XYZ file of C-alpha atoms in Angstrom:
493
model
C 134.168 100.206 104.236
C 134.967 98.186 107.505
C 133.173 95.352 107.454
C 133.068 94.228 110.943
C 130.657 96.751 112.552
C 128.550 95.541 109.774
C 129.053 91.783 110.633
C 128.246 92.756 114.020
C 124.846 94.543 113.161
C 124.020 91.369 110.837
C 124.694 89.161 113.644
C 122.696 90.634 115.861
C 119.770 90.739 113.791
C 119.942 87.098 113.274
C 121.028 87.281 110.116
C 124.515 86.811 109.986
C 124.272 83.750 107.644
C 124.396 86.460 104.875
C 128.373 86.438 105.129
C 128.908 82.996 104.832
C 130.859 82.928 101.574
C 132.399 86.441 102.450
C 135.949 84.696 102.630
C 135.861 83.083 99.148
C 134.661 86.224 97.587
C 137.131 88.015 95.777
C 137.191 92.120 96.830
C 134.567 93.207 93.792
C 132.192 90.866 95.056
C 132.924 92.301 98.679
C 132.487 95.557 97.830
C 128.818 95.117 96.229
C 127.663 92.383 98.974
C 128.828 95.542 101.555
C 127.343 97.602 99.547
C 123.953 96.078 99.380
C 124.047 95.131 102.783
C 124.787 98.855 104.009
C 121.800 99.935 102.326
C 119.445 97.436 104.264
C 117.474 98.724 106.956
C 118.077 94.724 108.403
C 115.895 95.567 111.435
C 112.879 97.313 109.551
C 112.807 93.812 107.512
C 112.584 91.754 110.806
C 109.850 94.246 111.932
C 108.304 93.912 108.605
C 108.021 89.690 108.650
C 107.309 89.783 112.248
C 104.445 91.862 111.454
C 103.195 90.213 108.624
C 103.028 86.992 110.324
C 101.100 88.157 113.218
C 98.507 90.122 111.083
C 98.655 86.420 109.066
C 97.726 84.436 112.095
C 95.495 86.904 113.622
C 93.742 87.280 110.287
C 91.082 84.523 111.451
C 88.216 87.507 110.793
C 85.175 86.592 111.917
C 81.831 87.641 110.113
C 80.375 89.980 112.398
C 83.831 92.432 111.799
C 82.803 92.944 108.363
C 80.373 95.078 106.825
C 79.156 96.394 103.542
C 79.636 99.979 102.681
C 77.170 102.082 104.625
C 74.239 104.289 102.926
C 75.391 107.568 101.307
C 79.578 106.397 101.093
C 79.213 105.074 97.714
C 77.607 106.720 94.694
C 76.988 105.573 91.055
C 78.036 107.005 87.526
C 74.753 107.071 85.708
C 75.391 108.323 81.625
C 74.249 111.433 80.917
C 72.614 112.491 84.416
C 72.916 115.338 85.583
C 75.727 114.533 88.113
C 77.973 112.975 85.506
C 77.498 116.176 83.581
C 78.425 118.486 86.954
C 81.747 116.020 88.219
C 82.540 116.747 84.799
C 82.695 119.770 84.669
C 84.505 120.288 88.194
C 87.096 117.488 86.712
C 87.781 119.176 83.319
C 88.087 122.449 85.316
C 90.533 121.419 87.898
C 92.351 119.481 84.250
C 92.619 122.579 82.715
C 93.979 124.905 85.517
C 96.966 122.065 85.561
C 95.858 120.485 89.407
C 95.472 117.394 88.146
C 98.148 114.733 87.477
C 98.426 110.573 86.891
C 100.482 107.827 88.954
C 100.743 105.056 86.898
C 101.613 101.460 88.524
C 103.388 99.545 85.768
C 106.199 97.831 87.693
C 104.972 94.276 86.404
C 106.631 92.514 83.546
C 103.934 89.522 81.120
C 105.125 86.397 82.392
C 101.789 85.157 82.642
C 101.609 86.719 78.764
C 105.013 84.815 77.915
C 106.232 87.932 77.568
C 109.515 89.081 79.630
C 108.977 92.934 78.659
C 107.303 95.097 80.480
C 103.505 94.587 80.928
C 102.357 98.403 79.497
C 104.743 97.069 76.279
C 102.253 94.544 75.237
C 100.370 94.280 71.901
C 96.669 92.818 73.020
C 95.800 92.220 69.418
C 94.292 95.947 67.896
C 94.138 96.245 64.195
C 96.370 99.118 65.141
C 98.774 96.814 67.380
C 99.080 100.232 69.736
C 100.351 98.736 73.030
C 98.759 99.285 76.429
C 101.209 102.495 77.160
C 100.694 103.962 73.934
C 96.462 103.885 74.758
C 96.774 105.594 78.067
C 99.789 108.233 76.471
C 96.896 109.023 73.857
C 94.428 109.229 76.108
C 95.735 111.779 78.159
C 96.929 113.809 75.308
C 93.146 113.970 73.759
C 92.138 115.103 77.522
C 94.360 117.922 77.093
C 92.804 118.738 74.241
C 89.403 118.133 75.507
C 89.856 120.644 78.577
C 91.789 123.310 76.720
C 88.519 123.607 74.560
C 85.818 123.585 76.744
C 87.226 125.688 78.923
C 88.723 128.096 76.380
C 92.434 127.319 77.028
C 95.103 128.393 74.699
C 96.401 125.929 72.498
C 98.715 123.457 74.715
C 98.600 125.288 77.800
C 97.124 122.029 79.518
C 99.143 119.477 80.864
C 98.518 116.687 82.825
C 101.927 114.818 84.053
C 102.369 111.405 84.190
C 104.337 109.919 86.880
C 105.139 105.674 85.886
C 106.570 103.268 88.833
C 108.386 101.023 87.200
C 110.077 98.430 89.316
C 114.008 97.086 89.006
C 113.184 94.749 86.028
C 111.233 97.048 83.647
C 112.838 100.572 84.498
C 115.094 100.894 81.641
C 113.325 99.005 79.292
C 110.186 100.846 79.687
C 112.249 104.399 79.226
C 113.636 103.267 76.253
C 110.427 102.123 74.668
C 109.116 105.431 75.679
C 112.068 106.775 73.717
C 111.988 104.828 70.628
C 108.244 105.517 70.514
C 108.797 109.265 70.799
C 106.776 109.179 73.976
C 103.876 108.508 72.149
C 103.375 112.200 71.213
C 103.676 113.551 75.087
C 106.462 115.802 76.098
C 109.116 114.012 77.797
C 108.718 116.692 81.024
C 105.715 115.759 81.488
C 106.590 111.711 81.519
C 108.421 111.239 84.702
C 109.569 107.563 85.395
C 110.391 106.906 88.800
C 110.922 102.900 90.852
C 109.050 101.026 93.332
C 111.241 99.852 96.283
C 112.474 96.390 97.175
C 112.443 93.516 100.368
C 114.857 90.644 100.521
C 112.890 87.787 100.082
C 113.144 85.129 102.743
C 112.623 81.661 104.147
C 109.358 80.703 105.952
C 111.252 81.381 109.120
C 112.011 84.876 108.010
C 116.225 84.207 107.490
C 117.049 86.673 104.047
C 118.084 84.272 101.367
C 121.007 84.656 98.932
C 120.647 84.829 95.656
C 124.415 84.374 94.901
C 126.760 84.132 97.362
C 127.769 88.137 96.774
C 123.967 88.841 96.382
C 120.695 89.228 98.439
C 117.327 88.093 96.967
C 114.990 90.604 96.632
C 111.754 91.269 95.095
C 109.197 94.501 94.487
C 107.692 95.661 97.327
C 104.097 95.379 95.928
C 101.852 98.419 94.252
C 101.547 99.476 97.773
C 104.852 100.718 97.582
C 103.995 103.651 95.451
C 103.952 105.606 98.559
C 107.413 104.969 99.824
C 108.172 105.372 96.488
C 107.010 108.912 95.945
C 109.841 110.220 98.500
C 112.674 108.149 96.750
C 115.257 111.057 94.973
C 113.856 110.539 91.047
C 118.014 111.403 90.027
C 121.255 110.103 91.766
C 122.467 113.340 90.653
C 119.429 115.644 92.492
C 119.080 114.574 95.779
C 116.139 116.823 96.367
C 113.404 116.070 93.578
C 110.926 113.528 94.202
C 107.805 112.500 92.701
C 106.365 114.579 95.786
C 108.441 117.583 95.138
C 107.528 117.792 91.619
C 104.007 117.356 92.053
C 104.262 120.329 94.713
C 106.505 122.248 91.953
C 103.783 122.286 89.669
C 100.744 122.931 91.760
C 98.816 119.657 91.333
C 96.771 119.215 93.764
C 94.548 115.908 92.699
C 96.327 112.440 91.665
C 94.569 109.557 89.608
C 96.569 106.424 90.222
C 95.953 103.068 88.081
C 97.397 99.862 87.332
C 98.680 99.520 83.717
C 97.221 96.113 82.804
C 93.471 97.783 82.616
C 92.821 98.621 78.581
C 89.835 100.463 79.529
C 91.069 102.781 81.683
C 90.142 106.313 81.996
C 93.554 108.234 82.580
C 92.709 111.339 84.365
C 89.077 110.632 84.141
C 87.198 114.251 84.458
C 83.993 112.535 85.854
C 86.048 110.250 89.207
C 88.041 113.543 89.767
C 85.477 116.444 89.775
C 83.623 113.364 92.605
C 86.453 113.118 94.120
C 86.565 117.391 94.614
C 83.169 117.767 95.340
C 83.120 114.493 97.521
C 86.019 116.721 99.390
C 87.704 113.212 100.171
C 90.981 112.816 100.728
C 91.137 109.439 99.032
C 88.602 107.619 96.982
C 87.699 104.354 94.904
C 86.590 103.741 91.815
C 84.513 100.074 91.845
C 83.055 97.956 89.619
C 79.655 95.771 90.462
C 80.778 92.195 90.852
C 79.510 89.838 87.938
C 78.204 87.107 90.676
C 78.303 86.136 94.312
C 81.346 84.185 94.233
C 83.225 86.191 91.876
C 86.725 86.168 93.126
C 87.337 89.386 93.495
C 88.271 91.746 96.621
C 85.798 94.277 97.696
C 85.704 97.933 99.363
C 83.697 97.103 101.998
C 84.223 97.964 106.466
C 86.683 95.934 108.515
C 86.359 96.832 112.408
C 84.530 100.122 111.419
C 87.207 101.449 109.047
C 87.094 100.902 104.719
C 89.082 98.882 103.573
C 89.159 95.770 100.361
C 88.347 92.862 101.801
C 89.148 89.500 99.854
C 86.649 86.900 98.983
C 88.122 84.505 100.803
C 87.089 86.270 103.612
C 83.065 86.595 103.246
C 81.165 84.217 104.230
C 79.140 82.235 101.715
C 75.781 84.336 103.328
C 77.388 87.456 103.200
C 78.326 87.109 99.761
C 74.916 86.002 98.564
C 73.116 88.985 100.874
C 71.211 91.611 98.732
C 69.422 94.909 99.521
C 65.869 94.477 99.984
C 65.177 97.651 98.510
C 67.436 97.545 95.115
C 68.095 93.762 94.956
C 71.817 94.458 94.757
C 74.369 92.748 96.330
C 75.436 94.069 99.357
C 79.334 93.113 98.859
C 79.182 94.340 94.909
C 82.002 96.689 95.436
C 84.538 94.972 93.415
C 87.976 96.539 93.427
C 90.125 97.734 90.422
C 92.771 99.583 91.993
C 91.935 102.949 90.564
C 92.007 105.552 93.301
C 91.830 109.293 93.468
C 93.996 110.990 95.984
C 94.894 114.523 97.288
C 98.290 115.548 96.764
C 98.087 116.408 100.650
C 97.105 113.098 101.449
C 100.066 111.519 99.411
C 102.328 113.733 101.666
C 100.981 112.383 104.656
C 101.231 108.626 104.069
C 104.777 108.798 105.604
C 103.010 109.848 109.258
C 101.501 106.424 109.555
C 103.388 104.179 106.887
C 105.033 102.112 109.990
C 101.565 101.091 110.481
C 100.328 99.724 107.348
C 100.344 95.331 106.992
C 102.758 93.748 104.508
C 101.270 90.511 103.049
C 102.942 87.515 102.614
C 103.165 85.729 99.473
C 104.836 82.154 99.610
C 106.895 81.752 96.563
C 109.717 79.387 94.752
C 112.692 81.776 95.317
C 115.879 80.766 93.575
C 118.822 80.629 96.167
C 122.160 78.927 96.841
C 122.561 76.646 99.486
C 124.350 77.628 102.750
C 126.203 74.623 103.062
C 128.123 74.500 99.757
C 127.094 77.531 97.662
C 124.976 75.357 95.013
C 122.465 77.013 92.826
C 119.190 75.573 94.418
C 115.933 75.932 91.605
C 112.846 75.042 94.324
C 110.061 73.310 92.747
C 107.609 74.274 95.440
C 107.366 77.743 97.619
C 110.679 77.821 99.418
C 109.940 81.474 100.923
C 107.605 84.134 100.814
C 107.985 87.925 99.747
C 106.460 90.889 101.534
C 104.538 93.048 99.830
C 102.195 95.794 100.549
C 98.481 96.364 98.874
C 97.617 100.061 97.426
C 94.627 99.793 99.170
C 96.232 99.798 102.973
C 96.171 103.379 103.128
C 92.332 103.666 102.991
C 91.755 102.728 106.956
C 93.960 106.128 107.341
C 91.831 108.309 105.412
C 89.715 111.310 106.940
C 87.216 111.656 104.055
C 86.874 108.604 101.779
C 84.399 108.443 98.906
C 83.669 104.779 96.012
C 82.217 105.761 92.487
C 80.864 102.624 91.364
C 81.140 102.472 87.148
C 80.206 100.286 84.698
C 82.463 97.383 84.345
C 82.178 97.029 80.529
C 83.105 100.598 80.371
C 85.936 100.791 82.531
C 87.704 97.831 83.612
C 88.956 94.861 81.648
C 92.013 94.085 83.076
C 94.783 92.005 81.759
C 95.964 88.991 83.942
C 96.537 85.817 82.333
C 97.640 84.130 79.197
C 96.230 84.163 75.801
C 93.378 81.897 74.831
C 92.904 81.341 78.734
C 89.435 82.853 77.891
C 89.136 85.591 80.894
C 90.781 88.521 81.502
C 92.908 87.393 78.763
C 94.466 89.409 75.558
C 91.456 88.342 73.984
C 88.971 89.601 76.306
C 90.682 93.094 76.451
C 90.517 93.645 72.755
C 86.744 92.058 72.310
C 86.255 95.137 75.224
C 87.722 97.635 73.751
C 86.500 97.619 70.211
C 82.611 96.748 71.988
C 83.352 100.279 73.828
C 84.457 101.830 70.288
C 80.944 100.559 68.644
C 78.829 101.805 71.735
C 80.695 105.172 71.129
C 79.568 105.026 67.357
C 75.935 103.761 68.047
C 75.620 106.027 70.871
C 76.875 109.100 68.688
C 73.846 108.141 66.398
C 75.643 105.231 63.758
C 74.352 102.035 62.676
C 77.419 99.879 62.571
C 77.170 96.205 61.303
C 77.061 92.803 62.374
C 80.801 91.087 62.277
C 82.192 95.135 61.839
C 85.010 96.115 63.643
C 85.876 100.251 64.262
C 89.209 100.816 66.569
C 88.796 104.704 67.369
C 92.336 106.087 68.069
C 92.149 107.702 71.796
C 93.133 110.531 69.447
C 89.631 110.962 68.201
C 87.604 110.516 71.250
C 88.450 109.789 74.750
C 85.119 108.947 75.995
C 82.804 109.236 73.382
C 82.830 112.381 72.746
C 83.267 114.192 69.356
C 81.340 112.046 67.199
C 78.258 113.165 66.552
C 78.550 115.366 63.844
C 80.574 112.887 61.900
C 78.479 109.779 62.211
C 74.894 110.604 63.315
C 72.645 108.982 60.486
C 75.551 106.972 58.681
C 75.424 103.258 58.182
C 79.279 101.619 59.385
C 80.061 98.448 56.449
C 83.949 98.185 56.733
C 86.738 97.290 59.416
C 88.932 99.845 60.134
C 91.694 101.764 62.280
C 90.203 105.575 62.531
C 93.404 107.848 63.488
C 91.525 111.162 62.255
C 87.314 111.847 62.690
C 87.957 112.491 58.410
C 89.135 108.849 57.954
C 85.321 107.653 59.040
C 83.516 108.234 55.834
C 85.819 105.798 53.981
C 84.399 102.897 56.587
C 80.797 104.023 55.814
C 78.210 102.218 53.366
């Protein structure tokens, strides 16, 4: 490869500083520097931090450009209504004729856990220890089940794939725990693991920092960059299938995509995706009520007219006080989870207007070596920022954009920060999960304890369902791990 057109392009992007050590590096080290440097779109990255740092300074937002979601965009999942019932219905349908498939956004490894393995790996603390990948694998194999029967399927003939963006740190170690765990019952097809994309991270003034002297810095490109993503070649040996393609290949026509870190989760949730069809959006949220005013916590609201999340930083202390005369709810309650429905058509088009979605800046310590001599620098403060982009940038570009609001204790306890921290903690997820499991019990007609603790494998019942018959009438005295509806009556009084 001739280097010096390359030089030359580096140069006059600024960023010629990148070949400073080029003449001690031995021809190895060339080669992959090249290499890595070929690959750089150098200009798209100046575009990118020249962007971000006018949408940064420009993002003074004053209150009058913000508004709470207007009258008939959001609705509500109320249990056992009617509507539930019918999105049901049109969700298990649309399941069982195999239009329906799962992005999964598990690129993040549990630092914050003290864990360097991939965050889906981790144990929250089940009597069953089942990790967070192994829940959502289960889940979607008892939804199979669930639509081939109500809709009189033959045995198997559902599928529902599952596409996983991992990122550059947790790609091989989250196939090979997929492997060693047999993937968790699902056929490996259907379990498609594909990679977020990358930025070089770089200095306040937007120069690309080195992480060696033969190596750029980089860092994920945020969940945002699931769309990008979904074009990327899944094989260097098949140039031509993509998460796209396959999706096309196989006729889906409706995505659910989630973030891995939520144990509550509804993969492929019948109820958001028959809204979602009969909504006929494009793109749609799922939300959660927020707990209080101040609850830090971004929410779908209107920027400038358009829907978008808007951070609490950014409402005022009024606005995020104001409630609806009429219900007494908050009129900012639309807390975000990052748990969208999409069209497979929609998906496609992200590419027509990707150039004009923000990157964010987030001001990190970024290990580097110094220019001057090549020495390993370790910042103890943010030395640089990395661009990422937000999942959520998209929804200013839909046509037809719908919010289910659900209940938070049903749906969304997320997993953020480190044991014994005492929110959204290991912890918390388990208390949440095994609360669900004993609502599922009671509501199926049980009387379960004080201090008793049922885990109900996503085996036996993905949302409830499939209980009744079992339980109704029976009085719950023992702990236990139920694998098997059968293995109930040994935890009864």
């Amino acid at each position: 490869m001739a280097v010096d057109p390359l030089r030359a392009r580096y140069d006059t992007a600024g960023q010629g500083h990148l070949f400073t050590f080029w003449p001690q590096l031995s021809e190895s080290d060339r080669a992959a520097l090249a290499a890595q440097l070929e690959a750089l779109n150098i200009e798209r990255v100046n575009r990118v931090y020249d962007k971000a740092v006018a949408a940064e300074q420009s993002a003074g937002t004053t209150e009058d450009s913000i508004e709470p979601l207007p009258q008939g965009a959001s609705d509500k999942v109320t249990p056992n209504s009617e509507k539930e019932a019918e999105w049901r219905a049109i969700g298990l349908a649309a399941i069982a004729r195999g239009q329906v498939g799962v992005l999964l956004m598990a690129g993040g490894q549990g630092t914050r856990l003290g864990s360097s393995a991939p965050k889906g790996c981790y144990d929250i603390g089940l009597p069953s220890h089942k990790s967070l990948f192994q829940y959502q694998a289960e889940r979607i194999a008892r939804l199979q089940q669930v639509a081939q029967e109500e809709t009189g399927k033959p045995v198997g003939s559902v599928v529902v794939p599952w596409y996983i963006m991992t990122s550059g740190p947790t790609r091989r170690e989250t196939e090979e725990f997929f492997k060693t765990n047999t993937y968790f019952g699902l056929k490996p097809e259907n379990v498609v693991f594909f990679e977020q994309g990358t930025l070089p991270c770089l200095t306040m003034d937007g120069k690309v920092l080195l992480e060696t002297k033969s190596r750029v810095a980089v860092a994920p490109d945020g969940n945002g960059g699931l769309y990008a993503a979904l074009r990327t070649q899944l094989s260097p040996t098949d140039k031509h299938r993509t998460v796209l393609s396959d999706l096309e290949s196989r006729k889906v026509l409706y995505v659910h995509a989630y973030c891995v870190d939520n144990c509550l989760v509804r993969v492929a949730d019948p109820v958001f995706v028959g809204y979602g069809i009969s909504k006929r959006a494009d793109c749609a949220a799922k939300v959660v009520p927020k707990a209080y005013p101040t609850e830090a916590v971004g929410v779908v609201a209107l920027r400038r007219g358009e829907y978008n999340v808007v951070e609490y930083s950014e409402i005022s202390a009024a606005q995020a006080e104001a409630r609806d005369p009429a219900t007494g709810e908050l009129l900012f309650r639309a807390g975000n989870i990052a748990n969208h429905f999409y069209t497979t058509a929609f998906l496609r088009g992200v590419a027509a207007f990707e150039d004009e979605l923000a990157f964010h800046i987030a001001r990190k310590k970024i290990p580097h070596v110094s220019l001057p001599d090549g020495a390993p620098i370790k910042p103890a403060k943010p030395n640089g920022m990395k661009l990422e982009m937000f999942v959520f940038d998209v929804f200013p570009h839909t046509t037809r954009f719908a919010v289910l609001e659900v209940a938070r204790a049903e749906e969304f306890s997320p997993l953020k920060n480190a044991p014994g921290t005492g929110a959204d903690d290991p912890e918390t997820s388990r208390r949440d999960l095994l609360a669900q499991h004993r609502r599922f019990l009671e509501a199926a007609g049980a009387t379960v304890r004080e201090g008793v603790e049922i885990e109900l494998s996503p085996l036996v019942t993905y949302a409830g369902e499939g209980l009744a018959s079992s339980v109704r009438g029976k009085t719950f005295a023992r702990s236990g791990v139920v694998s098997a509806v059968e293995e109930l009556d040994a935890l009864a009084a």
